Amino acid sequence: MAKIIVVTSGKGGVGKTTTSASFATGLAMQGHRTAVIDFDVGLRNLDLIMGVERRVVFDFVNVINGEASLKQALIRDKHLDKLSILAASQTRDKDALNQEGVERVLNELAQDFEYIICDSPAGIEKGAFMAMYFADEALVVTNPEVSSVRDSDRVLGILSSKSRRAEKGEGKVKEHLVLTRYNPARVAKGEMLSVDDVKEILAIPLLGVVPESPSVLTSSNSGVPVIREEGSDAGSAYQDLVARFLGEDKPHRFITEQKKSIFSKLFGAQ
Amino acid sequence: MDWLKFFRGDKPNSAKIAKDRLMLAVAYQRSGQANGPTYLPKLREELLGVVRKYVQVSDEAVQFSVQREGGLEVLELNITLPDQ
């Protein structure tokens, strides 16, 4: 049985696409057949983050409309043969995604893949709703910041009441907290919500903490998911996150501040 | 100057403020209007009616929320009684 996992957040710009790209890449790196779908119709971006923008011929909406087969539209990753990408369409038609069409594509994908990652658009409108409706599990990407946390809570409410699992009484969508753009130094200074604060407010299990990191931008510049950046802190955090998702017991890194030098201890703020 | 602050020990803890504000915002969000059972507004009205038989309270003095905790839903009603 394929597992459908939505990467969602409510708020925009918190790292959904970055997380989708790295999570899908990580699962494929661990040998799992994985497909990642961009649900952000009209504002396609996953292709850029995955570095396949020049290979998009057909997209998700083409497949739904029967203008192309799934096989034609799926882009096989150049580095990982177990990873495929389905790009979003650039159409401005808001109703391009319909429930029957999405379900048909997901069912077809489920025959060939173990994991189907749905990269949700921001907001709680149709695209976001379609991305989460069929989900078995959800990665709720959140920044330690008030508007992001509140939006995540809103999305959790929708997942628990409006998803297919909720409607059919098939049990809860399994929720995972992914805290991104985390800055332990600011947390230590009392300037940023801590992991524990966010966990307490949202009351869902923590899957991973990804530190605020320059490598997220630089890897997106070159179209390489940050998880493939050797030695980068954000990349390592995503590797841990994937391992944890697959059942490995990995302690959380990047939650506490790097050790300060004696100099900064003496002259810096506490 | 950092070292002055160090001696005074007055670091502004805006994270704490953020957390308190969020707790309220989230409680409000979960209080039924968003996704709770549809009978909640009516239940709220009726409970208020009973309370008002004994104490006069304003609408603002009443906090009503449903929290999800694991598999349980917890209904919480907070009423701030007026000063005598």
PDB file of N, CA and C in Angstrom, chain A residues 145-147 149-151 153-154 156-158 160-162 172 188-194 196-197 200-203 266-270, chain B residues 1-3 5-6 11-23 25-30 33-36 67-71:
ATOM      1  N   GLU A 145       7.083  31.230  14.941  1.00  0.00           N
ATOM      2  CA  GLU A 145       6.631  32.611  14.753  1.00  0.00           C
ATOM      3  C   GLU A 145       5.109  32.585  14.849  1.00  0.00           C
ATOM      4  N   VAL A 146       4.511  33.619  15.443  1.00  0.00           N
ATOM      5  CA  VAL A 146       3.091  33.535  15.808  1.00  0.00           C
ATOM      6  C   VAL A 146       2.138  33.224  14.653  1.00  0.00           C
ATOM      7  N   SER A 147       2.289  33.898  13.521  1.00  0.00           N
ATOM      8  CA  SER A 147       1.298  33.678  12.460  1.00  0.00           C
ATOM      9  C   SER A 147       1.411  32.272  11.879  1.00  0.00           C
ATOM     10  N   VAL A 149       2.439  29.558  13.475  1.00  0.00           N
ATOM     11  CA  VAL A 149       1.921  28.575  14.434  1.00  0.00           C
ATOM     12  C   VAL A 149       0.388  28.573  14.417  1.00  0.00           C
ATOM     13  N   ARG A 150      -0.197  29.759  14.372  1.00  0.00           N
ATOM     14  CA  ARG A 150      -1.658  29.795  14.361  1.00  0.00           C
ATOM     15  C   ARG A 150      -2.208  29.150  13.089  1.00  0.00           C
ATOM     16  N   ASP A 151      -1.575  29.444  11.954  1.00  0.00           N
ATOM     17  CA  ASP A 151      -2.041  28.849  10.701  1.00  0.00           C
ATOM     18  C   ASP A 151      -1.890  27.328  10.728  1.00  0.00           C
ATOM     19  N   ASP A 153      -2.107  25.450  13.283  1.00  0.00           N
ATOM     20  CA  ASP A 153      -3.192  24.921  14.118  1.00  0.00           C
ATOM     21  C   ASP A 153      -4.493  24.850  13.327  1.00  0.00           C
ATOM     22  N   ARG A 154      -4.695  25.859  12.509  1.00  0.00           N
ATOM     23  CA  ARG A 154      -5.907  25.903  11.670  1.00  0.00           C
ATOM     24  C   ARG A 154      -5.922  24.703  10.718  1.00  0.00           C
ATOM     25  N   LEU A 156      -4.347  21.901  11.099  1.00  0.00           N
ATOM     26  CA  LEU A 156      -4.553  20.656  11.853  1.00  0.00           C
ATOM     27  C   LEU A 156      -6.042  20.422  12.078  1.00  0.00           C
ATOM     28  N   GLY A 157      -6.772  21.515  12.342  1.00  0.00           N
ATOM     29  CA  GLY A 157      -8.215  21.395  12.518  1.00  0.00           C
ATOM     30  C   GLY A 157      -8.889  20.882  11.260  1.00  0.00           C
ATOM     31  N   ILE A 158      -8.447  21.378  10.125  1.00  0.00           N
ATOM     32  CA  ILE A 158      -9.054  20.947   8.861  1.00  0.00           C
ATOM     33  C   ILE A 158      -8.716  19.482   8.579  1.00  0.00           C
ATOM     34  N   SER A 160      -8.191  17.194  10.681  1.00  0.00           N
ATOM     35  CA  SER A 160      -8.901  16.270  11.557  1.00  0.00           C
ATOM     36  C   SER A 160     -10.403  16.239  11.285  1.00  0.00           C
ATOM     37  N   SER A 161     -10.895  17.172  10.485  1.00  0.00           N
ATOM     38  CA  SER A 161     -12.335  17.155  10.248  1.00  0.00           C
ATOM     39  C   SER A 161     -12.728  16.979   8.785  1.00  0.00           C
ATOM     40  N   LYS A 162     -11.865  17.431   7.855  1.00  0.00           N
ATOM     41  CA  LYS A 162     -12.296  17.458   6.460  1.00  0.00           C
ATOM     42  C   LYS A 162     -11.540  16.512   5.538  1.00  0.00           C
ATOM     43  N   LYS A 172      -7.461   8.810  12.292  1.00  0.00           N
ATOM     44  CA  LYS A 172      -6.837  10.120  12.123  1.00  0.00           C
ATOM     45  C   LYS A 172      -5.749  10.129  11.063  1.00  0.00           C
ATOM     46  N   ALA A 188      17.498  31.023  22.931  1.00  0.00           N
ATOM     47  CA  ALA A 188      18.190  31.163  24.211  1.00  0.00           C
ATOM     48  C   ALA A 188      18.031  32.571  24.767  1.00  0.00           C
ATOM     49  N   LYS A 189      17.947  33.541  23.874  1.00  0.00           N
ATOM     50  CA  LYS A 189      17.788  34.930  24.319  1.00  0.00           C
ATOM     51  C   LYS A 189      16.341  35.287  24.628  1.00  0.00           C
ATOM     52  N   GLY A 190      15.450  34.351  24.421  1.00  0.00           N
ATOM     53  CA  GLY A 190      14.039  34.651  24.684  1.00  0.00           C
ATOM     54  C   GLY A 190      13.399  35.464  23.581  1.00  0.00           C
ATOM     55  N   GLU A 191      14.013  35.405  22.393  1.00  0.00           N
ATOM     56  CA  GLU A 191      13.465  36.188  21.276  1.00  0.00           C
ATOM     57  C   GLU A 191      12.645  35.345  20.320  1.00  0.00           C
ATOM     58  N   MET A 192      12.668  34.044  20.513  1.00  0.00           N
ATOM     59  CA  MET A 192      11.984  33.153  19.568  1.00  0.00           C
ATOM     60  C   MET A 192      11.312  32.027  20.333  1.00  0.00           C
ATOM     61  N   LEU A 193      10.134  31.626  19.871  1.00  0.00           N
ATOM     62  CA  LEU A 193       9.439  30.486  20.469  1.00  0.00           C
ATOM     63  C   LEU A 193      10.342  29.265  20.416  1.00  0.00           C
ATOM     64  N   SER A 194      10.371  28.480  21.482  1.00  0.00           N
ATOM     65  CA  SER A 194      11.207  27.287  21.507  1.00  0.00           C
ATOM     66  C   SER A 194      10.474  26.094  20.923  1.00  0.00           C
ATOM     67  N   ASP A 196       9.796  23.426  22.421  1.00  0.00           N
ATOM     68  CA  ASP A 196       8.817  22.973  23.411  1.00  0.00           C
ATOM     69  C   ASP A 196       7.566  23.843  23.405  1.00  0.00           C
ATOM     70  N   ASP A 197       7.757  25.156  23.231  1.00  0.00           N
ATOM     71  CA  ASP A 197       6.600  26.049  23.138  1.00  0.00           C
ATOM     72  C   ASP A 197       5.687  25.612  21.994  1.00  0.00           C
ATOM     73  N   GLU A 200       3.978  22.364  22.567  1.00  0.00           N
ATOM     74  CA  GLU A 200       2.913  22.479  23.559  1.00  0.00           C
ATOM     75  C   GLU A 200       1.651  23.105  22.948  1.00  0.00           C
ATOM     76  N   ILE A 201       1.849  24.109  22.103  1.00  0.00           N
ATOM     77  CA  ILE A 201       0.696  24.796  21.513  1.00  0.00           C
ATOM     78  C   ILE A 201      -0.014  23.905  20.496  1.00  0.00           C
ATOM     79  N   LEU A 202       0.763  23.276  19.633  1.00  0.00           N
ATOM     80  CA  LEU A 202       0.130  22.491  18.565  1.00  0.00           C
ATOM     81  C   LEU A 202      -0.227  21.068  19.001  1.00  0.00           C
ATOM     82  N   ALA A 203       0.457  20.591  20.021  1.00  0.00           N
ATOM     83  CA  ALA A 203       0.175  19.265  20.580  1.00  0.00           C
ATOM     84  C   ALA A 203       0.216  18.144  19.552  1.00  0.00           C
ATOM     85  N   LEU A 266      32.411  36.101  27.911  1.00  0.00           N
ATOM     86  CA  LEU A 266      32.791  37.205  28.778  1.00  0.00           C
ATOM     87  C   LEU A 266      32.151  38.529  28.363  1.00  0.00           C
ATOM     88  N   PHE A 267      32.056  38.719  27.063  1.00  0.00           N
ATOM     89  CA  PHE A 267      31.645  40.054  26.619  1.00  0.00           C
ATOM     90  C   PHE A 267      30.297  40.104  25.919  1.00  0.00           C
ATOM     91  N   GLY A 268      29.768  38.963  25.576  1.00  0.00           N
ATOM     92  CA  GLY A 268      28.489  38.959  24.874  1.00  0.00           C
ATOM     93  C   GLY A 268      27.335  38.993  25.861  1.00  0.00           C
ATOM     94  N   ALA A 269      26.144  39.039  25.321  1.00  0.00           N
ATOM     95  CA  ALA A 269      24.975  39.019  26.191  1.00  0.00           C
ATOM     96  C   ALA A 269      24.818  37.621  26.761  1.00  0.00           C
ATOM     97  N   GLN A 270      24.631  37.530  28.012  1.00  0.00           N
ATOM     98  CA  GLN A 270      24.550  36.293  28.800  1.00  0.00           C
ATOM     99  C   GLN A 270      24.862  35.034  28.019  1.00  0.00           C
TER     100      GLN A 270
ATOM    101  N   MET B   1      24.009  48.226  25.350  1.00  0.00           N
ATOM    102  CA  MET B   1      25.244  47.513  25.688  1.00  0.00           C
ATOM    103  C   MET B   1      24.926  46.192  26.388  1.00  0.00           C
ATOM    104  N   ASP B   2      25.480  45.133  25.857  1.00  0.00           N
ATOM    105  CA  ASP B   2      25.120  43.808  26.335  1.00  0.00           C
ATOM    106  C   ASP B   2      25.477  43.561  27.801  1.00  0.00           C
ATOM    107  N   TRP B   3      26.697  44.003  28.186  1.00  0.00           N
ATOM    108  CA  TRP B   3      27.133  43.667  29.547  1.00  0.00           C
ATOM    109  C   TRP B   3      26.314  44.402  30.598  1.00  0.00           C
ATOM    110  N   LYS B   5      23.106  45.036  30.315  1.00  0.00           N
ATOM    111  CA  LYS B   5      21.902  44.206  30.411  1.00  0.00           C
ATOM    112  C   LYS B   5      22.170  42.979  31.265  1.00  0.00           C
ATOM    113  N   PHE B   6      23.380  42.424  31.079  1.00  0.00           N
ATOM    114  CA  PHE B   6      23.739  41.223  31.815  1.00  0.00           C
ATOM    115  C   PHE B   6      23.652  41.479  33.317  1.00  0.00           C
ATOM    116  N   LYS B  11      16.360  40.900  30.452  1.00  0.00           N
ATOM    117  CA  LYS B  11      16.220  40.609  29.027  1.00  0.00           C
ATOM    118  C   LYS B  11      14.738  40.576  28.685  1.00  0.00           C
ATOM    119  N   PRO B  12      14.378  41.203  27.625  1.00  0.00           N
ATOM    120  CA  PRO B  12      12.979  41.199  27.228  1.00  0.00           C
ATOM    121  C   PRO B  12      12.636  39.824  26.665  1.00  0.00           C
ATOM    122  N   ASN B  13      11.647  39.181  27.248  1.00  0.00           N
ATOM    123  CA  ASN B  13      11.320  37.859  26.745  1.00  0.00           C
ATOM    124  C   ASN B  13      10.070  37.908  25.863  1.00  0.00           C
ATOM    125  N   SER B  14      10.305  38.262  24.620  1.00  0.00           N
ATOM    126  CA  SER B  14       9.169  38.389  23.708  1.00  0.00           C
ATOM    127  C   SER B  14       8.634  37.020  23.314  1.00  0.00           C
ATOM    128  N   ALA B  15       9.472  35.979  23.436  1.00  0.00           N
ATOM    129  CA  ALA B  15       9.004  34.630  23.112  1.00  0.00           C
ATOM    130  C   ALA B  15       7.874  34.218  24.060  1.00  0.00           C
ATOM    131  N   LYS B  16       8.021  34.633  25.326  1.00  0.00           N
ATOM    132  CA  LYS B  16       6.997  34.323  26.321  1.00  0.00           C
ATOM    133  C   LYS B  16       5.669  35.009  25.945  1.00  0.00           C
ATOM    134  N   ILE B  17       5.791  36.254  25.516  1.00  0.00           N
ATOM    135  CA  ILE B  17       4.595  37.000  25.102  1.00  0.00           C
ATOM    136  C   ILE B  17       3.945  36.308  23.905  1.00  0.00           C
ATOM    137  N   ALA B  18       4.799  35.896  22.974  1.00  0.00           N
ATOM    138  CA  ALA B  18       4.294  35.212  21.775  1.00  0.00           C
ATOM    139  C   ALA B  18       3.523  33.961  22.163  1.00  0.00           C
ATOM    140  N   LYS B  19       4.093  33.217  23.106  1.00  0.00           N
ATOM    141  CA  LYS B  19       3.466  31.964  23.503  1.00  0.00           C
ATOM    142  C   LYS B  19       2.104  32.225  24.152  1.00  0.00           C
ATOM    143  N   ASP B  20       2.071  33.201  25.065  1.00  0.00           N
ATOM    144  CA  ASP B  20       0.799  33.513  25.734  1.00  0.00           C
ATOM    145  C   ASP B  20      -0.259  33.947  24.728  1.00  0.00           C
ATOM    146  N   ARG B  21       0.146  34.797  23.787  1.00  0.00           N
ATOM    147  CA  ARG B  21      -0.823  35.269  22.797  1.00  0.00           C
ATOM    148  C   ARG B  21      -1.323  34.114  21.932  1.00  0.00           C
ATOM    149  N   LEU B  22      -0.377  33.228  21.593  1.00  0.00           N
ATOM    150  CA  LEU B  22      -0.755  32.105  20.745  1.00  0.00           C
ATOM    151  C   LEU B  22      -1.717  31.148  21.442  1.00  0.00           C
ATOM    152  N   MET B  23      -1.449  30.914  22.731  1.00  0.00           N
ATOM    153  CA  MET B  23      -2.315  30.008  23.479  1.00  0.00           C
ATOM    154  C   MET B  23      -3.765  30.490  23.393  1.00  0.00           C
ATOM    155  N   ALA B  25      -5.033  32.662  21.095  1.00  0.00           N
ATOM    156  CA  ALA B  25      -5.502  32.681  19.705  1.00  0.00           C
ATOM    157  C   ALA B  25      -5.926  31.286  19.263  1.00  0.00           C
ATOM    158  N   VAL B  26      -5.103  30.316  19.671  1.00  0.00           N
ATOM    159  CA  VAL B  26      -5.375  28.942  19.261  1.00  0.00           C
ATOM    160  C   VAL B  26      -6.620  28.396  19.977  1.00  0.00           C
ATOM    161  N   ALA B  27      -6.751  28.764  21.245  1.00  0.00           N
ATOM    162  CA  ALA B  27      -7.929  28.317  21.999  1.00  0.00           C
ATOM    163  C   ALA B  27      -9.190  28.874  21.347  1.00  0.00           C
ATOM    164  N   TYR B  28      -9.115  30.123  20.958  1.00  0.00           N
ATOM    165  CA  TYR B  28     -10.256  30.765  20.304  1.00  0.00           C
ATOM    166  C   TYR B  28     -10.582  30.047  19.002  1.00  0.00           C
ATOM    167  N   GLN B  29      -9.513  29.733  18.279  1.00  0.00           N
ATOM    168  CA  GLN B  29      -9.676  29.065  16.989  1.00  0.00           C
ATOM    169  C   GLN B  29     -10.331  27.696  17.144  1.00  0.00           C
ATOM    170  N   ARG B  30      -9.943  27.037  18.237  1.00  0.00           N
ATOM    171  CA  ARG B  30     -10.476  25.688  18.449  1.00  0.00           C
ATOM    172  C   ARG B  30     -11.821  25.729  19.153  1.00  0.00           C
ATOM    173  N   GLN B  33     -16.078  27.570  16.534  1.00  0.00           N
ATOM    174  CA  GLN B  33     -16.491  28.261  15.317  1.00  0.00           C
ATOM    175  C   GLN B  33     -15.776  27.678  14.109  1.00  0.00           C
ATOM    176  N   ALA B  34     -14.515  27.305  14.289  1.00  0.00           N
ATOM    177  CA  ALA B  34     -13.758  26.787  13.166  1.00  0.00           C
ATOM    178  C   ALA B  34     -14.218  25.372  12.798  1.00  0.00           C
ATOM    179  N   ASN B  35     -13.963  24.425  13.687  1.00  0.00           N
ATOM    180  CA  ASN B  35     -14.231  23.037  13.311  1.00  0.00           C
ATOM    181  C   ASN B  35     -14.954  22.211  14.363  1.00  0.00           C
ATOM    182  N   GLY B  36     -15.363  22.851  15.417  1.00  0.00           N
ATOM    183  CA  GLY B  36     -15.991  22.098  16.496  1.00  0.00           C
ATOM    184  C   GLY B  36     -17.393  21.662  16.132  1.00  0.00           C
ATOM    185  N   GLN B  67     -10.702  21.835  23.516  1.00  0.00           N
ATOM    186  CA  GLN B  67      -9.320  21.467  23.238  1.00  0.00           C
ATOM    187  C   GLN B  67      -9.248  19.999  22.873  1.00  0.00           C
ATOM    188  N   ARG B  68      -8.404  19.734  21.900  1.00  0.00           N
ATOM    189  CA  ARG B  68      -8.153  18.325  21.594  1.00  0.00           C
ATOM    190  C   ARG B  68      -6.933  17.897  22.387  1.00  0.00           C
ATOM    191  N   GLU B  69      -7.066  16.828  23.130  1.00  0.00           N
ATOM    192  CA  GLU B  69      -5.917  16.316  23.870  1.00  0.00           C
ATOM    193  C   GLU B  69      -5.849  14.829  23.658  1.00  0.00           C
ATOM    194  N   GLY B  70      -4.941  14.405  22.791  1.00  0.00           N
ATOM    195  CA  GLY B  70      -4.909  13.009  22.409  1.00  0.00           C
ATOM    196  C   GLY B  70      -6.211  12.677  21.727  1.00  0.00           C
ATOM    197  N   GLY B  71      -6.890  11.641  22.166  1.00  0.00           N
ATOM    198  CA  GLY B  71      -8.154  11.284  21.550  1.00  0.00           C
ATOM    199  C   GLY B  71      -9.354  11.961  22.210  1.00  0.00           C
TER     200      GLY B  71
END
